[in-house]
PDB file of C-alpha atoms in Angstrom:
ATOM      1  CA  MET A   1       0.000   0.000   0.000  1.00 43.00           C
ATOM      2  CA  SER A   2       1.255   3.443  -0.857  1.00 43.00           C
ATOM      3  CA  PRO A   3       2.184   5.896   1.933  1.00 38.00           C
ATOM      4  CA  SER A   4      -0.796   8.047   0.952  1.00 43.00           C
ATOM      5  CA  SER A   5      -3.231   5.195   1.618  1.00 44.00           C
ATOM      6  CA  VAL A   6      -5.046   4.912   4.916  1.00 42.00           C
ATOM      7  CA  MET A   7      -6.877   1.873   6.256  1.00 41.00           C
ATOM      8  CA  VAL A   8      -8.633   1.896   9.602  1.00 39.00           C
ATOM      9  CA  GLY A   9     -10.640  -0.416  11.822  1.00 36.00           C
ATOM     10  CA  ARG A  10     -12.671  -3.607  11.333  1.00 32.00           C
ATOM     11  CA  LEU A  11     -16.074  -4.129   9.776  1.00 34.00           C
ATOM     12  CA  ASP A  12     -19.024  -4.924  12.030  1.00 35.00           C
ATOM     13  CA  ALA A  13     -21.379  -4.687   9.057  1.00 35.00           C
ATOM     14  CA  ALA A  14     -20.143  -8.089   7.909  1.00 38.00           C
ATOM     15  CA  ILE A  15     -22.057  -9.688  10.787  1.00 30.00           C
ATOM     16  CA  CYS A  16     -25.330  -9.195   8.901  1.00 36.00           C
ATOM     17  CA  LEU A  17     -23.935 -11.394   6.114  1.00 40.00           C
ATOM     18  CA  ASN A  18     -22.527 -14.054   8.482  1.00 36.00           C
ATOM     19  CA  ILE A  19     -19.033 -13.465   7.062  1.00 36.00           C
ATOM     20  CA  ASN A  20     -15.737 -14.457   8.686  1.00 34.00           C
ATOM     21  CA  LEU A  21     -13.448 -11.504   8.174  1.00 32.00           C
ATOM     22  CA  PRO A  22      -9.892 -12.203   7.019  1.00 32.00           C
ATOM     23  CA  THR A  23      -6.995 -10.871   9.057  1.00 28.00           C
ATOM     24  CA  HIS A  24      -5.068  -9.412   6.123  1.00 29.00           C
ATOM     25  CA  PHE A  25      -6.377  -6.775   3.746  1.00 29.00           C
ATOM     26  CA  PRO A  26      -4.042  -6.165   0.784  1.00 32.00           C
ATOM     27  CA  PHE A  27      -4.421  -3.279  -1.587  1.00 31.00           C
ATOM     28  CA  PRO A  28      -6.526  -4.247  -4.624  1.00 35.00           C
ATOM     29  CA  ARG A  29      -4.550  -6.273  -7.122  1.00 33.00           C
ATOM     30  CA  GLN A  30      -5.061  -6.430 -10.862  1.00 33.00           C
ATOM     31  CA  ARG A  31      -7.534  -9.291 -11.299  1.00 35.00           C
ATOM     32  CA  PRO A  32      -7.763 -11.174 -14.614  1.00 36.00           C
ATOM     33  CA  LEU A  33     -11.102 -11.208 -16.342  1.00 35.00           C
ATOM     34  CA  ALA A  34     -13.355 -14.092 -15.445  1.00 34.00           C
ATOM     35  CA  PRO A  35     -13.694 -16.607 -18.315  1.00 35.00           C
ATOM     36  CA  HIS A  36     -17.258 -15.531 -19.081  1.00 32.00           C
ATOM     37  CA  LEU A  37     -16.007 -11.951 -19.622  1.00 33.00           C
ATOM     38  CA  ALA A  38     -12.931 -12.764 -21.705  1.00 36.00           C
ATOM     39  CA  GLN A  39     -14.836 -12.849 -24.986  1.00 36.00           C
ATOM     40  CA  GLN A  40     -17.091  -9.881 -24.225  1.00 36.00           C
ATOM     41  CA  GLN A  41     -18.791  -8.473 -27.332  1.00 35.00           C
ATOM     42  CA  GLN A  42     -19.821  -4.928 -28.144  1.00 36.00           C
ATOM     43  CA  GLN A  43     -23.475  -5.523 -28.981  1.00 38.00           C
ATOM     44  CA  GLN A  44     -26.356  -5.580 -26.535  1.00 44.00           C
ATOM     45  CA  PRO A  45     -26.871  -9.095 -25.124  1.00 45.00           C
ATOM     46  CA  SER A  46     -30.034 -10.867 -26.231  1.00 40.00           C
ATOM     47  CA  SER A  47     -33.123 -11.354 -24.102  1.00 44.00           C
ATOM     48  CA  SER A  48     -32.373 -15.094 -24.149  1.00 39.00           C
ATOM     49  CA  LYS A  49     -29.231 -14.434 -22.111  1.00 40.00           C
ATOM     50  CA  LEU A  50     -31.261 -12.388 -19.645  1.00 49.00           C
ATOM     51  CA  ASN A  51     -33.675 -15.293 -19.258  1.00 48.00           C
ATOM     52  CA  ALA A  52     -30.876 -17.825 -18.925  1.00 44.00           C
ATOM     53  CA  LEU A  53     -29.095 -15.849 -16.223  1.00 50.00           C
ATOM     54  CA  SER A  54     -32.308 -15.275 -14.294  1.00 46.00           C
ATOM     55  CA  THR A  55     -33.104 -18.987 -14.145  1.00 42.00           C
ATOM     56  CA  ASN A  56     -29.654 -20.524 -13.541  1.00 51.00           C
ATOM     57  CA  ASN A  57     -28.251 -21.586 -10.170  1.00 58.00           C
ATOM     58  CA  ARG A  58     -26.176 -18.465  -9.533  1.00 65.00           C
ATOM     59  CA  GLU A  59     -27.309 -16.522  -6.483  1.00 88.00           C
ATOM     60  CA  ILE A  60     -26.203 -12.958  -5.933  1.00 97.00           C
ATOM     61  CA  ASP A  61     -25.057 -12.186  -2.375  1.00 96.00           C
ATOM     62  CA  LEU A  62     -24.211  -8.500  -2.756  1.00 98.00           C
ATOM     63  CA  ILE A  63     -25.174  -5.676  -5.127  1.00 98.00           C
ATOM     64  CA  PHE A  64     -22.879  -2.838  -6.177  1.00 98.00           C
ATOM     65  CA  THR A  65     -24.410   0.068  -8.049  1.00 98.00           C
ATOM     66  CA  ASP A  66     -23.260   3.309  -9.571  1.00 98.00           C
ATOM     67  CA  VAL A  67     -25.343   6.365  -8.632  1.00 98.00           C
ATOM     68  CA  ASP A  68     -25.569   9.043 -11.351  1.00 98.00           C
ATOM     69  CA  GLY A  69     -27.072   7.618 -14.527  1.00 98.00           C
ATOM     70  CA  THR A  70     -27.808   4.281 -12.841  1.00 98.00           C
ATOM     71  CA  LEU A  71     -29.399   4.240  -9.381  1.00 98.00           C
ATOM     72  CA  LEU A  72     -30.845   7.738  -9.848  1.00 98.00           C
ATOM     73  CA  ASN A  73     -32.848   8.868 -12.865  1.00 98.00           C
ATOM     74  CA  SER A  74     -31.937  11.828 -15.048  1.00 98.00           C
ATOM     75  CA  LYS A  75     -33.651  14.175 -12.577  1.00 97.00           C
ATOM     76  CA  GLN A  76     -31.411  12.921  -9.750  1.00 97.00           C
ATOM     77  CA  GLU A  77     -34.343  11.079  -8.189  1.00 98.00           C
ATOM     78  CA  LEU A  78     -34.444   7.715  -6.441  1.00 98.00           C
ATOM     79  CA  THR A  79     -37.769   6.413  -7.713  1.00 98.00           C
ATOM     80  CA  SER A  80     -40.194   4.531  -5.494  1.00 98.00           C
ATOM     81  CA  LYS A  81     -39.855   1.412  -7.671  1.00 98.00           C
ATOM     82  CA  VAL A  82     -36.061   1.313  -7.307  1.00 98.00           C
ATOM     83  CA  GLU A  83     -36.333   2.010  -3.584  1.00 98.00           C
ATOM     84  CA  LEU A  84     -38.828  -0.852  -3.226  1.00 98.00           C
ATOM     85  CA  ALA A  85     -36.549  -3.224  -5.141  1.00 98.00           C
ATOM     86  CA  VAL A  86     -33.535  -2.333  -2.975  1.00 98.00           C
ATOM     87  CA  SER A  87     -35.620  -2.909   0.158  1.00 97.00           C
ATOM     88  CA  ALA A  88     -36.890  -6.268  -1.159  1.00 97.00           C
ATOM     89  CA  ALA A  89     -33.323  -7.386  -1.885  1.00 97.00           C
ATOM     90  CA  ALA A  90     -32.232  -6.380   1.608  1.00 97.00           C
ATOM     91  CA  ALA A  91     -35.130  -8.326   3.105  1.00 96.00           C
ATOM     92  CA  ALA A  92     -33.929 -11.344   1.121  1.00 97.00           C
ATOM     93  CA  GLY A  93     -30.467 -10.974   2.656  1.00 96.00           C
ATOM     94  CA  VAL A  94     -28.829  -9.240  -0.304  1.00 97.00           C
ATOM     95  CA  PRO A  95     -27.668  -5.743   0.689  1.00 97.00           C
ATOM     96  CA  LEU A  96     -26.683  -2.941  -1.648  1.00 98.00           C
ATOM     97  CA  VAL A  97     -23.408  -1.035  -1.699  1.00 98.00           C
ATOM     98  CA  VAL A  98     -23.142   2.272  -3.518  1.00 98.00           C
ATOM     99  CA  ALA A  99     -19.987   2.535  -5.639  1.00 98.00           C
ATOM    100  CA  THR A 100     -19.739   6.047  -6.990  1.00 98.00           C
ATOM    101  CA  GLY A 101     -17.328   8.669  -8.215  1.00 98.00           C
ATOM    102  CA  LYS A 102     -19.147  11.245  -6.110  1.00 98.00           C
ATOM    103  CA  ALA A 103     -17.840  12.901  -2.969  1.00 98.00           C
ATOM    104  CA  LEU A 104     -19.518  12.854   0.417  1.00 96.00           C
ATOM    105  CA  GLY A 105     -22.085  15.592  -0.059  1.00 95.00           C
ATOM    106  CA  PRO A 106     -25.714  16.666   0.264  1.00 96.00           C
ATOM    107  CA  TRP A 107     -26.816  13.755  -1.926  1.00 97.00           C
ATOM    108  CA  THR A 108     -25.702  11.241   0.731  1.00 96.00           C
ATOM    109  CA  ASP A 109     -28.172  12.573   3.312  1.00 95.00           C
ATOM    110  CA  ARG A 110     -30.942  12.558   0.728  1.00 96.00           C
ATOM    111  CA  ILE A 111     -30.347   9.121  -0.815  1.00 97.00           C
ATOM    112  CA  LEU A 112     -28.401   6.751   1.464  1.00 96.00           C
ATOM    113  CA  PRO A 113     -30.948   6.587   4.344  1.00 95.00           C
ATOM    114  CA  ARG A 114     -33.526   5.307   1.819  1.00 96.00           C
ATOM    115  CA  LEU A 115     -31.382   2.351   0.716  1.00 95.00           C
ATOM    116  CA  ASP A 116     -32.089   0.162   3.757  1.00 84.00           C
ATOM    117  CA  THR A 117     -28.434  -0.770   4.252  1.00 88.00           C
ATOM    118  CA  ARG A 118     -25.794  -0.580   6.953  1.00 91.00           C
ATOM    119  CA  MET A 119     -23.075  -1.735   4.588  1.00 95.00           C
ATOM    120  CA  PRO A 120     -19.976   0.336   3.810  1.00 97.00           C
ATOM    121  CA  GLN A 121     -20.252   2.625   0.807  1.00 98.00           C
ATOM    122  CA  ILE A 122     -17.622   3.450  -1.830  1.00 98.00           C
ATOM    123  CA  PHE A 123     -16.969   7.026  -2.970  1.00 98.00           C
ATOM    124  CA  ILE A 124     -14.638   9.054  -5.228  1.00 98.00           C
ATOM    125  CA  GLN A 125     -13.988   6.246  -7.743  1.00 98.00           C
ATOM    126  CA  GLY A 126     -12.974   3.765  -5.050  1.00 98.00           C
ATOM    127  CA  LEU A 127     -10.571   6.126  -3.292  1.00 98.00           C
ATOM    128  CA  LEU A 128     -12.670   6.442  -0.139  1.00 98.00           C
ATOM    129  CA  VAL A 129     -14.672   3.760   1.682  1.00 98.00           C
ATOM    130  CA  ARG A 130     -16.910   4.759   4.577  1.00 97.00           C
ATOM    131  CA  ASP A 131     -18.407   2.302   7.053  1.00 96.00           C
ATOM    132  CA  TYR A 132     -21.833   2.932   8.566  1.00 89.00           C
ATOM    133  CA  GLU A 133     -20.498   2.844  12.133  1.00 91.00           C
ATOM    134  CA  GLU A 134     -16.729   3.282  11.936  1.00 94.00           C
ATOM    135  CA  GLY A 135     -16.562   6.131   9.458  1.00 95.00           C
ATOM    136  CA  ILE A 136     -13.750   6.178   6.899  1.00 96.00           C
ATOM    137  CA  ILE A 137     -12.009   2.795   6.744  1.00 97.00           C
ATOM    138  CA  TYR A 138      -9.966   3.381   3.600  1.00 97.00           C
ATOM    139  CA  GLN A 139      -8.717   6.316   1.578  1.00 97.00           C
ATOM    140  CA  ARG A 140      -6.006   6.943  -0.978  1.00 98.00           C
ATOM    141  CA  LEU A 141      -4.630  10.316  -2.023  1.00 98.00           C
ATOM    142  CA  LEU A 142      -3.413  11.544  -5.386  1.00 98.00           C
ATOM    143  CA  GLU A 143       0.373  11.681  -5.498  1.00 98.00           C
ATOM    144  CA  GLU A 144       1.703  15.215  -5.099  1.00 97.00           C
ATOM    145  CA  GLU A 145       3.759  15.071  -8.311  1.00 98.00           C
ATOM    146  CA  ILE A 146       0.679  14.087 -10.330  1.00 98.00           C
ATOM    147  CA  LEU A 147      -1.387  16.774  -8.643  1.00 98.00           C
ATOM    148  CA  GLN A 148       1.194  19.407  -9.529  1.00 98.00           C
ATOM    149  CA  GLU A 149       1.233  18.279 -13.158  1.00 98.00           C
ATOM    150  CA  ALA A 150      -2.570  18.182 -13.324  1.00 98.00           C
ATOM    151  CA  ILE A 151      -2.811  21.779 -12.108  1.00 98.00           C
ATOM    152  CA  ASP A 152      -0.219  22.831 -14.684  1.00 98.00           C
ATOM    153  CA  PHE A 153      -2.010  20.864 -17.429  1.00 98.00           C
ATOM    154  CA  ALA A 154      -5.311  22.600 -16.644  1.00 98.00           C
ATOM    155  CA  GLU A 155      -3.690  26.019 -16.814  1.00 98.00           C
ATOM    156  CA  GLU A 156      -1.842  25.216 -20.034  1.00 98.00           C
ATOM    157  CA  HIS A 157      -5.025  24.024 -21.753  1.00 98.00           C
ATOM    158  CA  ASN A 158      -7.353  26.613 -20.211  1.00 98.00           C
ATOM    159  CA  LEU A 159      -9.481  24.033 -18.382  1.00 98.00           C
ATOM    160  CA  SER A 160     -11.419  24.394 -15.165  1.00 98.00           C
ATOM    161  CA  LEU A 161     -10.092  22.091 -12.443  1.00 98.00           C
ATOM    162  CA  THR A 162     -11.839  20.745  -9.355  1.00 98.00           C
ATOM    163  CA  ALA A 163     -10.125  18.777  -6.582  1.00 98.00           C
ATOM    164  CA  TYR A 164     -11.965  16.237  -4.409  1.00 98.00           C
ATOM    165  CA  CYS A 165     -11.094  16.162  -0.699  1.00 97.00           C
ATOM    166  CA  GLY A 166     -13.549  13.722   0.900  1.00 94.00           C
ATOM    167  CA  ASP A 167     -16.500  15.953   1.770  1.00 96.00           C
ATOM    168  CA  ARG A 168     -15.113  19.061   0.060  1.00 98.00           C
ATOM    169  CA  ILE A 169     -14.566  20.072  -3.548  1.00 98.00           C
ATOM    170  CA  VAL A 170     -12.166  22.958  -4.144  1.00 98.00           C
ATOM    171  CA  CYS A 171     -11.123  24.925  -7.205  1.00 98.00           C
ATOM    172  CA  LYS A 172      -9.185  28.050  -8.069  1.00 98.00           C
ATOM    173  CA  THR A 173     -12.345  29.968  -8.911  1.00 98.00           C
ATOM    174  CA  ARG A 174     -15.923  28.835  -9.460  1.00 98.00           C
ATOM    175  CA  ASP A 175     -17.383  29.030 -12.943  1.00 98.00           C
ATOM    176  CA  GLU A 176     -20.125  27.502 -15.077  1.00 98.00           C
ATOM    177  CA  HIS A 177     -18.194  24.240 -15.358  1.00 98.00           C
ATOM    178  CA  THR A 178     -17.348  23.735 -11.694  1.00 98.00           C
ATOM    179  CA  ASP A 179     -20.915  24.577 -10.714  1.00 98.00           C
ATOM    180  CA  ARG A 180     -22.315  21.763 -12.868  1.00 98.00           C
ATOM    181  CA  LEU A 181     -21.466  19.538  -9.901  1.00 98.00           C
ATOM    182  CA  ILE A 182     -24.152  21.166  -7.750  1.00 98.00           C
ATOM    183  CA  PHE A 183     -26.927  19.527  -9.824  1.00 97.00           C
ATOM    184  CA  TYR A 184     -25.572  16.115  -8.803  1.00 97.00           C
ATOM    185  CA  GLY A 185     -25.816  16.866  -5.089  1.00 97.00           C
ATOM    186  CA  GLU A 186     -22.063  17.258  -4.716  1.00 98.00           C
ATOM    187  CA  PRO A 187     -20.555  19.652  -2.150  1.00 98.00           C
ATOM    188  CA  THR A 188     -20.669  23.192  -3.515  1.00 98.00           C
ATOM    189  CA  PRO A 189     -17.236  23.880  -5.050  1.00 98.00           C
ATOM    190  CA  GLU A 190     -15.143  26.299  -3.010  1.00 98.00           C
ATOM    191  CA  GLY A 191     -13.083  28.880  -4.879  1.00 98.00           C
ATOM    192  CA  ILE A 192      -9.905  29.086  -2.780  1.00 98.00           C
ATOM    193  CA  GLY A 193      -7.391  30.580  -5.193  1.00 97.00           C
ATOM    194  CA  PRO A 194      -4.375  28.843  -6.776  1.00 96.00           C
ATOM    195  CA  LEU A 195      -4.328  25.158  -5.907  1.00 97.00           C
ATOM    196  CA  HIS A 196      -0.544  24.824  -5.955  1.00 95.00           C
ATOM    197  CA  SER A 197      -0.473  26.114  -2.390  1.00 95.00           C
ATOM    198  CA  GLN A 198      -2.819  23.328  -1.273  1.00 96.00           C
ATOM    199  CA  ILE A 199      -0.539  20.474  -2.367  1.00 96.00           C
ATOM    200  CA  GLY A 200       0.389  18.552   0.757  1.00 96.00           C
ATOM    201  CA  VAL A 201      -2.137  20.563   2.778  1.00 97.00           C
ATOM    202  CA  LEU A 202      -5.526  19.279   1.652  1.00 97.00           C
ATOM    203  CA  PRO A 203      -6.219  15.512   1.330  1.00 97.00           C
ATOM    204  CA  ILE A 204      -6.840  15.608  -2.434  1.00 98.00           C
ATOM    205  CA  MET A 205      -7.909  12.237  -3.825  1.00 98.00           C
ATOM    206  CA  LYS A 206      -8.722  13.076  -7.445  1.00 98.00           C
ATOM    207  CA  VAL A 207      -9.020  16.052  -9.765  1.00 98.00           C
ATOM    208  CA  ILE A 208     -11.346  16.672 -12.689  1.00 98.00           C
ATOM    209  CA  PHE A 209     -10.610  18.655 -15.844  1.00 98.00           C
ATOM    210  CA  MET A 210     -13.839  20.423 -16.834  1.00 98.00           C
ATOM    211  CA  ALA A 211     -14.849  22.060 -20.133  1.00 98.00           C
ATOM    212  CA  PRO A 212     -17.396  21.576 -22.924  1.00 98.00           C
ATOM    213  CA  GLU A 213     -17.450  17.926 -24.006  1.00 97.00           C
ATOM    214  CA  GLU A 214     -15.854  18.600 -27.394  1.00 98.00           C
ATOM    215  CA  ARG A 215     -12.961  20.341 -25.653  1.00 98.00           C
ATOM    216  CA  ILE A 216     -12.451  17.449 -23.222  1.00 98.00           C
ATOM    217  CA  THR A 217     -12.483  15.004 -26.144  1.00 98.00           C
ATOM    218  CA  ALA A 218      -9.865  17.114 -27.934  1.00 98.00           C
ATOM    219  CA  ILE A 219      -7.430  17.300 -25.001  1.00 98.00           C
ATOM    220  CA  ARG A 220      -7.772  13.712 -23.791  1.00 98.00           C
ATOM    221  CA  PRO A 221      -4.991  12.324 -26.014  1.00 98.00           C
ATOM    222  CA  ALA A 222      -2.612  14.944 -24.600  1.00 98.00           C
ATOM    223  CA  ALA A 223      -3.698  14.063 -21.061  1.00 98.00           C
ATOM    224  CA  GLU A 224      -3.139  10.379 -21.758  1.00 98.00           C
ATOM    225  CA  ARG A 225       0.387  11.094 -23.005  1.00 98.00           C
ATOM    226  CA  THR A 226       1.149  13.312 -20.015  1.00 98.00           C
ATOM    227  CA  PHE A 227      -0.017  10.864 -17.351  1.00 98.00           C
ATOM    228  CA  SER A 228       0.602   7.546 -19.119  1.00 97.00           C
ATOM    229  CA  GLY A 229       1.659   4.833 -16.663  1.00 96.00           C
ATOM    230  CA  ARG A 230       1.619   7.252 -13.727  1.00 97.00           C
ATOM    231  CA  ALA A 231      -2.078   8.028 -13.201  1.00 98.00           C
ATOM    232  CA  ALA A 232      -5.460   6.675 -14.252  1.00 98.00           C
ATOM    233  CA  LEU A 233      -7.883   8.667 -16.409  1.00 98.00           C
ATOM    234  CA  THR A 234     -11.617   8.075 -16.615  1.00 98.00           C
ATOM    235  CA  THR A 235     -14.911   9.806 -17.307  1.00 97.00           C
ATOM    236  CA  ALA A 236     -18.237   9.613 -15.529  1.00 97.00           C
ATOM    237  CA  ILE A 237     -20.041  12.665 -16.910  1.00 96.00           C
ATOM    238  CA  PRO A 238     -19.615  14.313 -20.326  1.00 96.00           C
ATOM    239  CA  GLY A 239     -17.341  17.324 -20.178  1.00 98.00           C
ATOM    240  CA  MET A 240     -15.339  15.958 -17.251  1.00 98.00           C
ATOM    241  CA  LEU A 241     -12.058  14.020 -17.386  1.00 98.00           C
ATOM    242  CA  GLU A 242     -10.877  12.610 -14.061  1.00 98.00           C
ATOM    243  CA  VAL A 243      -7.294  12.020 -12.912  1.00 98.00           C
ATOM    244  CA  LEU A 244      -6.859   9.289 -10.282  1.00 98.00           C
ATOM    245  CA  PRO A 245      -3.874   7.636  -8.609  1.00 98.00           C
ATOM    246  CA  SER A 246      -2.226   4.959 -10.727  1.00 97.00           C
ATOM    247  CA  GLY A 247      -4.181   1.699 -10.662  1.00 97.00           C
ATOM    248  CA  ALA A 248      -7.164   3.300  -8.966  1.00 98.00           C
ATOM    249  CA  SER A 249     -10.696   2.664 -10.154  1.00 98.00           C
ATOM    250  CA  LYS A 250     -14.151   2.039  -8.813  1.00 97.00           C
ATOM    251  CA  GLY A 251     -13.497  -1.654  -9.437  1.00 98.00           C
ATOM    252  CA  ALA A 252     -10.334  -1.556  -7.327  1.00 98.00           C
ATOM    253  CA  GLY A 253     -12.310  -0.053  -4.455  1.00 98.00           C
ATOM    254  CA  VAL A 254     -14.961  -2.745  -4.819  1.00 98.00           C
ATOM    255  CA  GLU A 255     -12.293  -5.445  -4.779  1.00 98.00           C
ATOM    256  CA  TRP A 256     -10.687  -3.981  -1.640  1.00 98.00           C
ATOM    257  CA  LEU A 257     -14.026  -4.121   0.153  1.00 98.00           C
ATOM    258  CA  LEU A 258     -14.795  -7.655  -1.054  1.00 98.00           C
ATOM    259  CA  GLU A 259     -11.439  -8.888   0.202  1.00 97.00           C
ATOM    260  CA  ARG A 260     -12.137  -7.255   3.549  1.00 96.00           C
ATOM    261  CA  LEU A 261     -15.565  -8.891   3.738  1.00 95.00           C
ATOM    262  CA  GLY A 262     -14.347 -12.244   2.431  1.00 96.00           C
ATOM    263  CA  ILE A 263     -16.916 -12.318  -0.399  1.00 96.00           C
ATOM    264  CA  ASP A 264     -16.241 -13.886  -3.802  1.00 97.00           C
ATOM    265  CA  PRO A 265     -16.703 -11.315  -6.602  1.00 97.00           C
ATOM    266  CA  GLU A 266     -18.454 -14.030  -8.601  1.00 97.00           C
ATOM    267  CA  ARG A 267     -21.313 -13.835  -6.089  1.00 97.00           C
ATOM    268  CA  CYS A 268     -21.822 -10.114  -6.731  1.00 98.00           C
ATOM    269  CA  MET A 269     -23.803  -8.052  -9.213  1.00 98.00           C
ATOM    270  CA  GLY A 270     -22.447  -4.721 -10.434  1.00 98.00           C
ATOM    271  CA  ILE A 271     -24.685  -2.186 -12.171  1.00 98.00           C
ATOM    272  CA  GLY A 272     -23.456   0.870 -14.059  1.00 98.00           C
ATOM    273  CA  ASP A 273     -23.572   3.118 -17.096  1.00 98.00           C
ATOM    274  CA  GLY A 274     -20.211   4.823 -17.582  1.00 98.00           C
ATOM    275  CA  GLU A 275     -16.575   4.363 -18.480  1.00 98.00           C
ATOM    276  CA  ASN A 276     -15.759   4.626 -14.788  1.00 98.00           C
ATOM    277  CA  ASP A 277     -17.905   1.537 -14.118  1.00 98.00           C
ATOM    278  CA  VAL A 278     -16.024  -0.776 -16.494  1.00 98.00           C
ATOM    279  CA  GLU A 279     -13.629  -2.310 -13.940  1.00 98.00           C
ATOM    280  CA  MET A 280     -16.482  -2.942 -11.513  1.00 98.00           C
ATOM    281  CA  LEU A 281     -18.639  -4.567 -14.187  1.00 98.00           C
ATOM    282  CA  ARG A 282     -15.764  -6.844 -15.197  1.00 98.00           C
ATOM    283  CA  LEU A 283     -14.923  -7.745 -11.602  1.00 98.00           C
ATOM    284  CA  CYS A 284     -18.411  -8.776 -10.521  1.00 98.00           C
ATOM    285  CA  GLY A 285     -19.750 -12.192 -11.453  1.00 97.00           C
ATOM    286  CA  LEU A 286     -22.690 -10.480 -13.121  1.00 98.00           C
ATOM    287  CA  GLY A 287     -22.111  -7.109 -14.774  1.00 98.00           C
ATOM    288  CA  VAL A 288     -25.266  -5.204 -15.692  1.00 98.00           C
ATOM    289  CA  ALA A 289     -25.417  -2.111 -17.909  1.00 98.00           C
ATOM    290  CA  VAL A 290     -28.491   0.088 -17.793  1.00 98.00           C
ATOM    291  CA  GLY A 291     -30.092   1.003 -21.114  1.00 98.00           C
ATOM    292  CA  ASN A 292     -28.603   4.500 -21.187  1.00 98.00           C
ATOM    293  CA  ALA A 293     -25.059   3.163 -20.720  1.00 98.00           C
ATOM    294  CA  GLY A 294     -22.215   4.256 -22.957  1.00 97.00           C
ATOM    295  CA  ALA A 295     -20.301   1.939 -25.266  1.00 97.00           C
ATOM    296  CA  ALA A 296     -17.568   1.103 -22.744  1.00 97.00           C
ATOM    297  CA  ALA A 297     -20.011  -0.035 -20.055  1.00 98.00           C
ATOM    298  CA  ARG A 298     -22.090  -1.982 -22.574  1.00 98.00           C
ATOM    299  CA  ALA A 299     -19.010  -3.838 -23.762  1.00 98.00           C
ATOM    300  CA  ALA A 300     -17.939  -4.697 -20.206  1.00 98.00           C
ATOM    301  CA  ALA A 301     -21.358  -5.915 -19.059  1.00 98.00           C
ATOM    302  CA  ASP A 302     -22.911  -9.372 -19.297  1.00 98.00           C
ATOM    303  CA  VAL A 303     -26.469  -8.124 -19.731  1.00 98.00           C
ATOM    304  CA  MET A 304     -28.507  -5.009 -20.389  1.00 98.00           C
ATOM    305  CA  VAL A 305     -31.597  -3.818 -18.558  1.00 98.00           C
ATOM    306  CA  ALA A 306     -33.851  -0.777 -18.916  1.00 98.00           C
ATOM    307  CA  SER A 307     -32.463   2.750 -18.622  1.00 98.00           C
ATOM    308  CA  ASN A 308     -32.145   4.715 -15.393  1.00 98.00           C
ATOM    309  CA  ASP A 309     -35.296   6.607 -16.382  1.00 98.00           C
ATOM    310  CA  GLU A 310     -37.111   3.280 -16.706  1.00 98.00           C
ATOM    311  CA  ASP A 311     -36.061   1.820 -13.334  1.00 98.00           C
ATOM    312  CA  GLY A 312     -33.286  -0.372 -14.725  1.00 98.00           C
ATOM    313  CA  VAL A 313     -31.830  -1.071 -11.272  1.00 98.00           C
ATOM    314  CA  ALA A 314     -35.218  -2.401 -10.138  1.00 98.00           C
ATOM    315  CA  GLU A 315     -35.350  -4.647 -13.192  1.00 98.00           C
ATOM    316  CA  ALA A 316     -31.872  -6.030 -12.464  1.00 98.00           C
ATOM    317  CA  ILE A 317     -32.732  -6.744  -8.838  1.00 98.00           C
ATOM    318  CA  GLY A 318     -36.014  -8.382  -9.814  1.00 98.00           C
ATOM    319  CA  GLU A 319     -34.435 -10.610 -12.468  1.00 97.00           C
ATOM    320  CA  PHE A 320     -31.152 -11.596 -10.849  1.00 98.00           C
ATOM    321  CA  VAL A 321     -31.691 -11.306  -7.088  1.00 98.00           C
ATOM    322  CA  LEU A 322     -35.363 -11.897  -6.356  1.00 97.00           C
ATOM    323  CA  LYS A 323     -36.474 -14.205  -9.175  1.00 96.00           C
ATOM    324  CA  PRO A 324     -33.833 -16.918  -8.498  1.00 96.00           C
ATOM    325  CA  ARG A 325     -35.101 -16.952  -4.905  1.00 95.00           C
ATOM    326  CA  GLY A 326     -38.713 -17.351  -5.974  1.00 95.00           C
ATOM    327  CA  LEU A 327     -39.525 -13.761  -5.049  1.00 96.00           C
ATOM    328  CA  SER A 328     -40.908 -10.816  -6.995  1.00 92.00           C
ATOM    329  CA  LEU A 329     -41.517  -7.111  -6.579  1.00 88.00           C
TER     330      LEU A 329
END
């Protein structure tokens, strides 16, 4: 584990799953694709595969879901149907874990209490894990050298830059791009002046380059050359390109938690829509893309369900968690 990583405490939440916790919790390793994912195709899977998966002997023990574009609809709402499905899964002994790129912010108070779970939750693309009772049990910071270069890159290319610090988002100055985050229930960005002075002061976990989508698309090759092999790049929302510590991803955060809980990834279902969900979808035994998912998530998933505006998460839970147990919504 890198010096900037922090891991604290044990996990009482595992008691509800009757899990024997291991005594050693390594940092997430690079896990090879499961055989059923190795030949993943680009097209949408057929309804016959949906039916086959819903009637086979696989039982899902744990659900991981993205938030924006997946769990919530396009109005940032948790619909009553999705809430009911999550509650039904929990009653059947299958809890839900949020795995999101979002920070700890106003959205957590609005959404998490409605999910009927005391499980840990994963934030900031797997860089922060918070337990219901113990608080933060894992975090990893962006290396200072990468942070310095990211700030310089943003200035060179005239991009807005936001930095995520757990429950705070800071920037040099607020503008129309930084304030897009407010719609998603994120902490209101704080304009604090030049960010160079905050290196080594604030616990910055990731940064986001922000601009119109066509501009982000244009500069991404340059960003990939600049940070190649030293940092991870991903996108969750159009017009935003994220810089993470090397090897970091939402999937890596999910794997860290699964190793801590002692749960086989093959017994998990991951649901998502974006490029930042790809590693999670590949890791979980059943990867589910909602109907509004982008090409990368579709290619990484085993099956497709309805869009986030059509309660796709509820459909996935009904088909792959409740139905195999003889239950329904």
